[in-house]
Amino acid sequence: MPVVAMTVNGKPASADVEARTLLVHFIREHLGLTGTHVGCDTSQCGACVVHVDGRAVKSCAILAVQAEGADIVTVEGLAKNGELHPVQQAFREHHGLQCGFCTPGMIMTAVDLIRRKPNLDEKTVREELEGNICRCTGYHNIVKAILAASQAMR
Amino acid sequence: MSNAATGEGIGQPVRRKEDFRFITGNGHYTDDIARPRQTWAYFLRSPHAHAKIRKIDTRAAEAAPGVVAIFTGKHVADDGLGGLICGWTVSSKDGTPMKVGPHPILALDTVRYVGDHVAMVVAETLAEARSAAEMIDVDYETLPAAVALAACQSKEAPQVHPEAPRNTCFEWELGNKPETEAAFAKADKIVKLDLTNNRLIPNAMEPRAAIGEYDKGSGVYTLHTTSQNPHVARLVLSAFVGVAPEHKLRVIAPDVGGGFGSKIFIYAEETACVWAAAKVGRPIKWTADRSEAFLSDAHGRDHLSHAELALDKNGKFLALRVKTVANLGAYLSTFSASVPTYLYGTLLSGQYDIPAIYVEVDGVYTHTAPVDAYRGAGRPEATYLVERIVETAARETGIDPAEIRRRNFIRSFPHQTPVIMAYDAGDYEASLDAAMKAVDHKGFPARKAEAEKRGKLRGLGFSSYIEACGIAPSAAVGSLGAGVGLWESAEVRVNPTGNVEVLTGSHSHGQGHETTFAQLVASRLGIPMEQVEIVHGDTDKVQFGMGTYGSRSGAVGMSAIVKALDKIETKAKKIAAHLMEAAVEDIVFENGTFTVQGTDKSLPWAQLALSAYTAHGFPSAEIEPGLKEGAFYDPTNFTFPAGCHICEVEIDPDTGVTRIVNFVAVDDFGTIINPMIVEGQVHGGIAQGIGQALLEHGVYDPASGQLVTGSYMDYCMPRADDLPSFNLGFTKTVCPSNPLGMKGCGEAGAIASPPAIINAITDALGIRDIEMPATPARVWAAIQSRPRAAAAE
Ligand code: FES
Ligand code: FES
């Protein structure tokens, strides 16, 4: 079995994994970081989004071995020194979550989106969320939260 | 300081207590839990809609790497386990009880839908369990399947269960047939409509999951599972399936990632996991992948209806006659039978004074996944029918759609409908007026004309809905066939330091109970919310409860908390009277302080709590030490949230694409504890309703019974860019039947919105009906087949 090594939330992480292990399973099962979720088996729902070298990636869509040497950030690594990331804060402030299952993926997607497109409008946010499914919120407050966070981060 | 002043009081949009763990990735969903020495289960499922199992050969699979055990239906039967049950018995017109086929946990000799459970493989890893399952050799004799609902009651249709001839489980009726017939005989106008209520697949984002465990020393089984009602699961698993006695079975529903009804039910997978845990002597974990969720979660809706509305010459409704065929799927799920009957037929009066109603519902087995409650459960189907036929009546009589509704609104309360329900309070015109104002009804003709200039078609659709929540008065549901009472429990435990734990039988899977319930308790006791902990979802902590569904947790769950708080206050006042040497009648409790009326004597909450436990000098005959009270609250009536949703659409005739340009929802939920959370519930409900109206459709191939829409590639979930932002408003009539005056808000959006959208689309296109989901292809086809005059409009 191959050994994979990468940096996860600033710390070195390595394990002996079956070659077919997906990155999301490496993160959840081997590292015990269960904030990253699995909501589908067709890479459609975005519950599994993490950052790989600063970019949002569906961690169910790549193998752990493909992330060899990469710098991974999961939702657990977003808050710094006990201080919530502005996107996390905005989700709470604007009630952008209900059951919370899609939330880590939504937040990681949103952080990357704001980095790529600092001047967001509602239409762009809605289009960019194409790869993230939420069954609870109707997206109304998620969109609001992302717009508010992008404002706050300007 | 009062809680109103701190912004934590009732009616305040308090930010949620539960959010912190979810936004930081610290939630604990079932699949996040790993038990020591746990094994993994994988279920081998039927690839056929209908087949006899001639033989199952597991020998090769048993020898595969990592395999711990393999179980089939024979093992389950040999162990004497019962099957899964339907907790609600419905009777047919002729008085006979519904005809039920057995629902085995693992198939014995027949499989009845694609996804039916054939064997459970338990292995060291999920990958090993899955690989071994592929090595099981099942010899199937495939049989023709009953799939297309309209054809399943014919003599020639393949039979799902021999117990139910012509696949008919029940032929139910409600209302008054002779009066209805008489009203139709004298009607000036009869409006007829055939309607399909499309099959939906719930798709909570967290797939179902379970971990079964058995402790040999104590003989106690523990089941972690994705449940909306862990106590009901425990009751069914012990009393009916016989996995373990109730006191030896602990069911825990930790963080649950959405339910929408689909996690009410007791399914084969969690049952098998907890049962088999004792056999293998290790914990067994199972998590559905999305494909399994599509195949095996109970689906929703799926009705075919014919409706007729009788009117007099003034557009006043005289009678409603309905015939519905409801798909039950291959087996009765936990509440299957109640959904198309008592949760459906009883709402067919809508907001209207209809003197006579008669409804017949045939519950029909098919070779498809079981169908049960999905957000709204029966009430969306009723609302769709009523609001579509009322709209059609408006168009056929030439009466304005708002006007025909006004002419028929119920205006005095209480109002007894011909279909059981006694509406207690409401003001339907107020929500209609507010919604018309919010949508700028007056400006619609100008917007329509402007859209026409751009070559687009605009339409406006109304939905004046009512639903019955606060489910439910136990005596009432008992008389209608429920196997359970639908009260709720609460226990308030005051700790010596003054902070409080509230144990509730409700279960939160997104609804924010940890916040709203704490808001209620904190404001009542005058303490900060952070000193209140809401405990739920564990049968070892909460003694019993009925769980969360049917928008019941506010009206029923919180009423139980109020009742327990009343008892706490009564006892606390006794203690305060003793400590301050005053008469109990003179004790006033306000903003967290006990005072003696007319004196400056006072006692803060925390001091009283401590004194309750030190109990020094208590007159022991009169005051017991401690401060803990429990209550069971049984509602005296259903509650009746109601309102008006109006949808404005713009359709591109070249592509058939429907865009929702405005969606207005004005709802009357009675008292609202936390408007932020309530609005969120409405948003989510509307999104699911828009999903039903425009996007979602659970489709089985009629010949093979294969699920055609078995993944997110084929089943169209609403995405952010399919939806608009919503325009919400509220009106308020207080619910008289519970102490807080609450009605419930969880399902309104899903109930009200589909007819508003379809009414808008049919208005835009000038057509009578279009089937849900009104996809671009269907809309485009409808445009092409319009009569010339309409097309040239
Ligand atoms: S789990 Fe990765 S997209 Fe659904
Ligand atoms: S909050 Fe439940 S799926 Fe998004």
Coordinates of N, CA, C and O in Angstrom, one line a residue, chain A residues 18 20 28-29 34-35 37-42 44-45 75-76 84 88 91-93 95 97-101 103-104 107 122 126-127 129-131 133-141, chain B residues 15-16 19 22-25 29 31-32 127 201-203 205-206 257-258 260 289-291 374 509-510 676-677 680-681 683-684 687-688 696 712-713 717-721 723-726:
Chain A
E18 N -4.7 2.3 0.9 CA -5.0 1.6 -0.3 C -4.9 2.6 -1.4 O -5.4 3.8 -1.3
R20 N -6.7 3.0 -3.9 CA -8.0 3.6 -4.4 C -8.6 4.6 -3.4 O -9.7 5.0 -3.6
R28 N -11.2 11.9 6.4 CA -12.2 11.5 7.4 C -11.8 10.3 8.2 O -11.8 10.3 9.4
E29 N -11.4 9.2 7.5 CA -11.1 8.0 8.2 C -9.7 7.9 8.8 O -9.5 7.5 9.9
T34 N -13.6 14.9 10.6 CA -14.9 14.6 10.1 C -15.8 15.8 9.7 O -17.0 15.6 9.4
G35 N -15.2 17.0 9.7 CA -16.0 18.1 9.3 C -16.2 18.1 7.8 O -17.2 18.7 7.3
H37 N -17.6 16.4 4.6 CA -18.7 15.4 4.5 C -18.7 14.8 3.2 O -18.2 15.3 2.2
V38 N -19.4 13.6 3.1 CA -19.7 13.0 1.9 C -21.2 12.9 1.7 O -22.0 12.3 2.4
G39 N -21.7 13.6 0.6 CA -23.1 13.7 0.4 C -23.6 13.0 -0.9 O -24.8 12.9 -1.1
C40 N -22.6 12.6 -1.7 CA -23.1 11.9 -2.9 C -22.0 11.0 -3.4 O -20.9 10.9 -2.8
D41 N -22.2 10.3 -4.5 CA -21.2 9.4 -5.1 C -21.0 9.8 -6.5 O -20.5 8.9 -7.3
T42 N -21.4 11.0 -6.9 CA -21.2 11.4 -8.3 C -20.5 12.7 -8.4 O -20.6 13.4 -9.5
Q44 N -21.3 15.6 -7.2 CA -22.3 16.7 -7.5 C -22.6 17.6 -6.4 O -22.9 18.8 -6.6
C45 N -22.4 17.2 -5.1 CA -23.1 17.9 -4.0 C -22.2 18.9 -3.3 O -22.6 19.9 -2.7
V75 N -12.3 22.5 6.7 CA -13.1 23.4 7.5 C -12.5 23.6 8.9 O -12.6 24.7 9.5
E76 N -12.0 22.5 9.4 CA -11.4 22.6 10.8 C -10.2 23.5 10.9 O -9.9 24.0 11.9
L84 N -13.0 33.1 14.2 CA -13.7 32.5 13.1 C -13.3 33.3 11.8 O -13.1 34.5 11.9
Q88 N -17.2 32.1 7.9 CA -17.9 31.3 9.0 C -18.8 32.2 9.8 O -19.9 31.9 10.1
F91 N -21.9 33.1 7.8 CA -22.9 32.0 7.8 C -23.8 32.0 9.1 O -24.9 31.7 9.1
R92 N -23.1 32.2 10.2 CA -23.8 32.2 11.5 C -24.8 33.5 11.5 O -25.9 33.4 11.9
E93 N -24.2 34.6 11.2 CA -24.9 35.9 11.3 C -26.2 35.9 10.4 O -27.2 36.4 10.8
H95 N -27.8 33.2 9.2 CA -28.5 31.9 9.2 C -28.4 31.1 7.9 O -29.3 30.6 7.3
L97 N -27.1 28.3 7.5 CA -27.1 26.8 7.7 C -28.3 26.4 8.6 O -28.7 27.1 9.4
Q98 N -28.8 25.2 8.3 CA -29.8 24.6 9.1 C -29.2 23.3 9.7 O -28.8 23.3 10.8
C99 N -29.3 22.2 8.9 CA -28.8 21.0 9.5 C -27.3 20.9 9.6 O -26.7 20.1 10.3
G100 N -26.6 21.8 8.8 CA -25.2 21.9 8.9 C -24.4 20.9 8.0 O -23.2 21.0 8.0
F101 N -25.1 20.1 7.3 CA -24.4 19.0 6.6 C -23.6 19.5 5.4 O -22.5 19.2 5.1
T103 N -22.7 22.6 5.0 CA -22.1 23.8 5.4 C -20.6 23.8 5.3 O -20.0 24.8 4.7
P104 N -19.8 22.8 5.7 CA -18.4 22.9 5.5 C -18.0 23.1 4.0 O -17.2 23.9 3.7
I107 N -18.9 26.6 2.9 CA -18.0 27.6 3.4 C -16.7 27.5 2.7 O -16.1 28.6 2.2
E122 N -25.3 38.9 -6.6 CA -26.1 37.7 -6.3 C -26.1 36.7 -7.4 O -26.0 35.5 -7.2
R126 N -24.9 32.8 -7.1 CA -25.8 31.7 -7.4 C -25.2 30.8 -8.5 O -25.3 29.5 -8.4
E127 N -24.6 31.3 -9.5 CA -24.0 30.5 -10.5 C -22.8 29.7 -10.0 O -22.6 28.6 -10.3
L129 N -22.4 28.6 -7.1 CA -22.8 27.6 -6.2 C -23.3 26.4 -6.9 O -23.8 25.4 -6.3
E130 N -23.3 26.4 -8.2 CA -23.8 25.2 -9.0 C -23.3 23.9 -8.5 O -24.1 22.9 -8.5
G131 N -22.1 23.8 -8.0 CA -21.6 22.5 -7.5 C -21.8 22.2 -6.0 O -21.2 21.3 -5.5
I133 N -24.9 21.5 -3.2 CA -26.3 21.3 -3.0 C -26.6 21.5 -1.5 O -25.9 20.9 -0.7
C134 N -27.6 22.3 -1.2 CA -28.2 22.4 0.1 C -29.6 22.0 0.0 O -30.3 22.6 -0.8
R135 N -30.1 21.1 0.9 CA -31.5 20.8 0.8 C -32.3 21.6 1.9 O -33.6 21.5 1.8
C136 N -31.7 22.3 2.8 CA -32.4 22.9 3.9 C -32.8 24.4 3.7 O -33.8 24.8 4.0
T137 N -31.8 25.1 3.2 CA -32.0 26.6 3.3 C -32.6 27.3 2.1 O -32.9 28.5 2.2
G138 N -32.8 26.5 1.0 CA -33.2 27.2 -0.2 C -32.2 28.2 -0.8 O -32.6 29.0 -1.6
Y139 N -31.0 28.2 -0.2 CA -29.9 29.0 -0.6 C -30.0 30.5 -0.3 O -29.0 31.2 -0.3
H140 N -31.2 30.9 0.0 CA -31.5 32.4 0.2 C -30.5 33.0 1.2 O -29.8 33.9 0.9
N141 N -30.3 32.3 2.4 CA -29.4 32.9 3.4 C -28.0 32.5 3.1 O -27.1 33.2 3.6
Chain B
R15 N -29.3 34.5 17.1 CA -28.4 33.7 16.3 C -28.3 32.3 17.0 O -28.4 32.2 18.2
R16 N -28.0 31.3 16.2 CA -28.2 29.9 16.7 C -27.0 29.4 17.5 O -25.9 29.6 17.2
D19 N -24.8 26.7 15.8 CA -24.0 26.9 14.6 C -22.5 26.7 14.8 O -21.8 26.3 13.9
F22 N -21.1 23.5 13.8 CA -21.3 23.1 12.4 C -20.4 23.9 11.5 O -19.8 23.4 10.5
I23 N -20.2 25.2 11.8 CA -19.3 26.0 10.9 C -17.8 25.8 11.1 O -17.0 26.1 10.3
T24 N -17.5 25.1 12.2 CA -16.1 24.8 12.4 C -15.8 23.3 12.2 O -14.7 22.8 12.4
G25 N -16.8 22.6 11.7 CA -16.5 21.1 11.4 C -16.6 20.2 12.6 O -16.0 19.1 12.6
Y29 N -22.2 13.8 13.3 CA -23.2 13.1 12.6 C -22.9 11.6 12.8 O -21.7 11.2 13.1
D31 N -22.2 9.2 10.8 CA -21.0 8.7 10.1 C -19.7 9.2 10.6 O -18.6 8.7 10.3
D32 N -19.8 10.2 11.4 CA -18.5 10.8 12.0 C -18.1 10.0 13.2 O -16.9 10.2 13.7
A127 N -14.8 -1.4 1.9 CA -14.3 -1.9 0.6 C -14.4 -3.4 0.6 O -14.8 -4.0 -0.4
I201 N -38.1 12.3 -4.3 CA -37.1 11.6 -3.5 C -36.5 12.6 -2.6 O -35.9 13.6 -3.0
P202 N -36.6 12.3 -1.3 CA -36.4 13.4 -0.3 C -35.0 14.0 -0.3 O -34.8 15.2 -0.2
N203 N -34.0 13.1 -0.3 CA -32.6 13.7 -0.4 C -32.2 14.7 0.6 O -31.6 15.7 0.3
M205 N -29.4 15.9 2.8 CA -28.0 15.8 2.4 C -27.1 14.8 3.1 O -26.2 14.3 2.6
E206 N -27.5 14.6 4.4 CA -26.8 13.5 5.1 C -27.5 12.2 4.7 O -28.6 12.0 5.0
G257 N -28.4 15.3 9.6 CA -28.3 16.2 8.5 C -29.5 16.3 7.7 O -29.4 16.0 6.5
G258 N -30.6 16.8 8.2 CA -31.8 16.9 7.5 C -32.6 15.6 7.5 O -32.1 14.5 7.6
F260 N -36.7 15.8 6.6 CA -37.8 16.0 5.7 C -38.8 14.9 5.7 O -39.5 14.6 4.7
D289 N -24.5 5.2 0.6 CA -24.0 6.1 -0.4 C -25.3 6.7 -1.1 O -26.4 6.3 -0.8
R290 N -25.1 7.8 -1.8 CA -26.2 8.5 -2.4 C -27.1 7.6 -3.3 O -28.3 7.7 -3.3
S291 N -26.4 6.7 -4.0 CA -27.2 5.8 -4.9 C -28.1 4.9 -4.0 O -29.3 4.7 -4.4
Y374 N -43.1 12.8 3.2 CA -42.1 13.7 2.8 C -42.6 15.2 3.0 O -43.7 15.4 2.6
H509 N -33.1 18.4 13.5 CA -32.1 18.0 12.5 C -32.1 19.1 11.5 O -32.2 18.9 10.3
G510 N -31.9 20.3 12.0 CA -31.8 21.5 11.2 C -32.7 22.6 11.7 O -32.5 23.8 11.3
M676 N -35.9 34.7 12.5 CA -34.8 34.3 11.6 C -34.9 32.8 11.3 O -34.8 32.4 10.1
I677 N -35.2 32.0 12.3 CA -35.3 30.6 12.1 C -36.5 30.2 11.3 O -36.5 29.4 10.4
G680 N -36.1 30.9 7.7 CA -35.2 29.9 7.1 C -36.0 28.6 6.8 O -35.8 28.0 5.7
Q681 N -36.9 28.3 7.7 CA -37.8 27.1 7.4 C -38.7 27.4 6.2 O -38.9 26.5 5.3
H683 N -38.0 29.5 3.6 CA -37.1 29.4 2.5 C -36.9 28.0 2.0 O -37.0 27.7 0.8
G684 N -36.5 27.1 2.9 CA -36.2 25.7 2.6 C -37.4 25.0 2.0 O -37.3 24.2 1.1
A687 N -38.2 26.2 -1.5 CA -37.2 25.6 -2.4 C -37.6 24.2 -2.8 O -37.5 23.8 -4.0
Q688 N -38.1 23.4 -1.8 CA -38.5 22.1 -2.1 C -39.7 22.1 -3.0 O -39.9 21.2 -3.8
E696 N -37.9 18.4 -10.0 CA -37.7 17.0 -9.4 C -38.7 16.0 -9.9 O -39.9 16.3 -9.9
Y712 N -27.6 12.3 -8.6 CA -27.8 13.7 -8.9 C -27.5 14.1 -10.3 O -27.7 15.2 -10.7
M713 N -27.0 13.1 -11.1 CA -26.9 13.3 -12.5 C -28.3 13.3 -13.2 O -28.4 13.8 -14.3
M717 N -32.0 18.2 -8.5 CA -32.1 18.9 -7.2 C -32.1 20.4 -7.5 O -31.3 20.8 -8.3
P718 N -32.9 21.2 -6.7 CA -32.8 22.6 -6.9 C -31.4 23.1 -6.5 O -30.9 22.8 -5.5
R719 N -30.8 23.9 -7.4 CA -29.4 24.5 -7.1 C -29.7 26.0 -6.9 O -30.7 26.5 -7.3
A720 N -28.6 26.6 -6.5 CA -28.8 28.1 -6.1 C -29.3 28.9 -7.3 O -30.1 29.8 -7.2
D721 N -28.8 28.5 -8.5 CA -29.2 29.4 -9.7 C -30.5 28.9 -10.3 O -30.9 29.5 -11.3
L723 N -33.1 29.1 -8.3 CA -34.0 29.7 -7.4 C -33.8 31.2 -7.3 O -32.7 31.7 -7.4
P724 N -34.9 31.9 -7.0 CA -34.7 33.4 -6.7 C -34.5 33.6 -5.2 O -34.6 32.6 -4.4
S725 N -34.3 34.8 -4.8 CA -34.4 35.1 -3.4 C -35.9 35.3 -3.1 O -36.7 35.6 -4.0
F726 N -36.4 35.0 -1.9 CA -37.8 34.9 -1.6 C -38.2 36.2 -0.9 O -37.4 36.8 -0.1

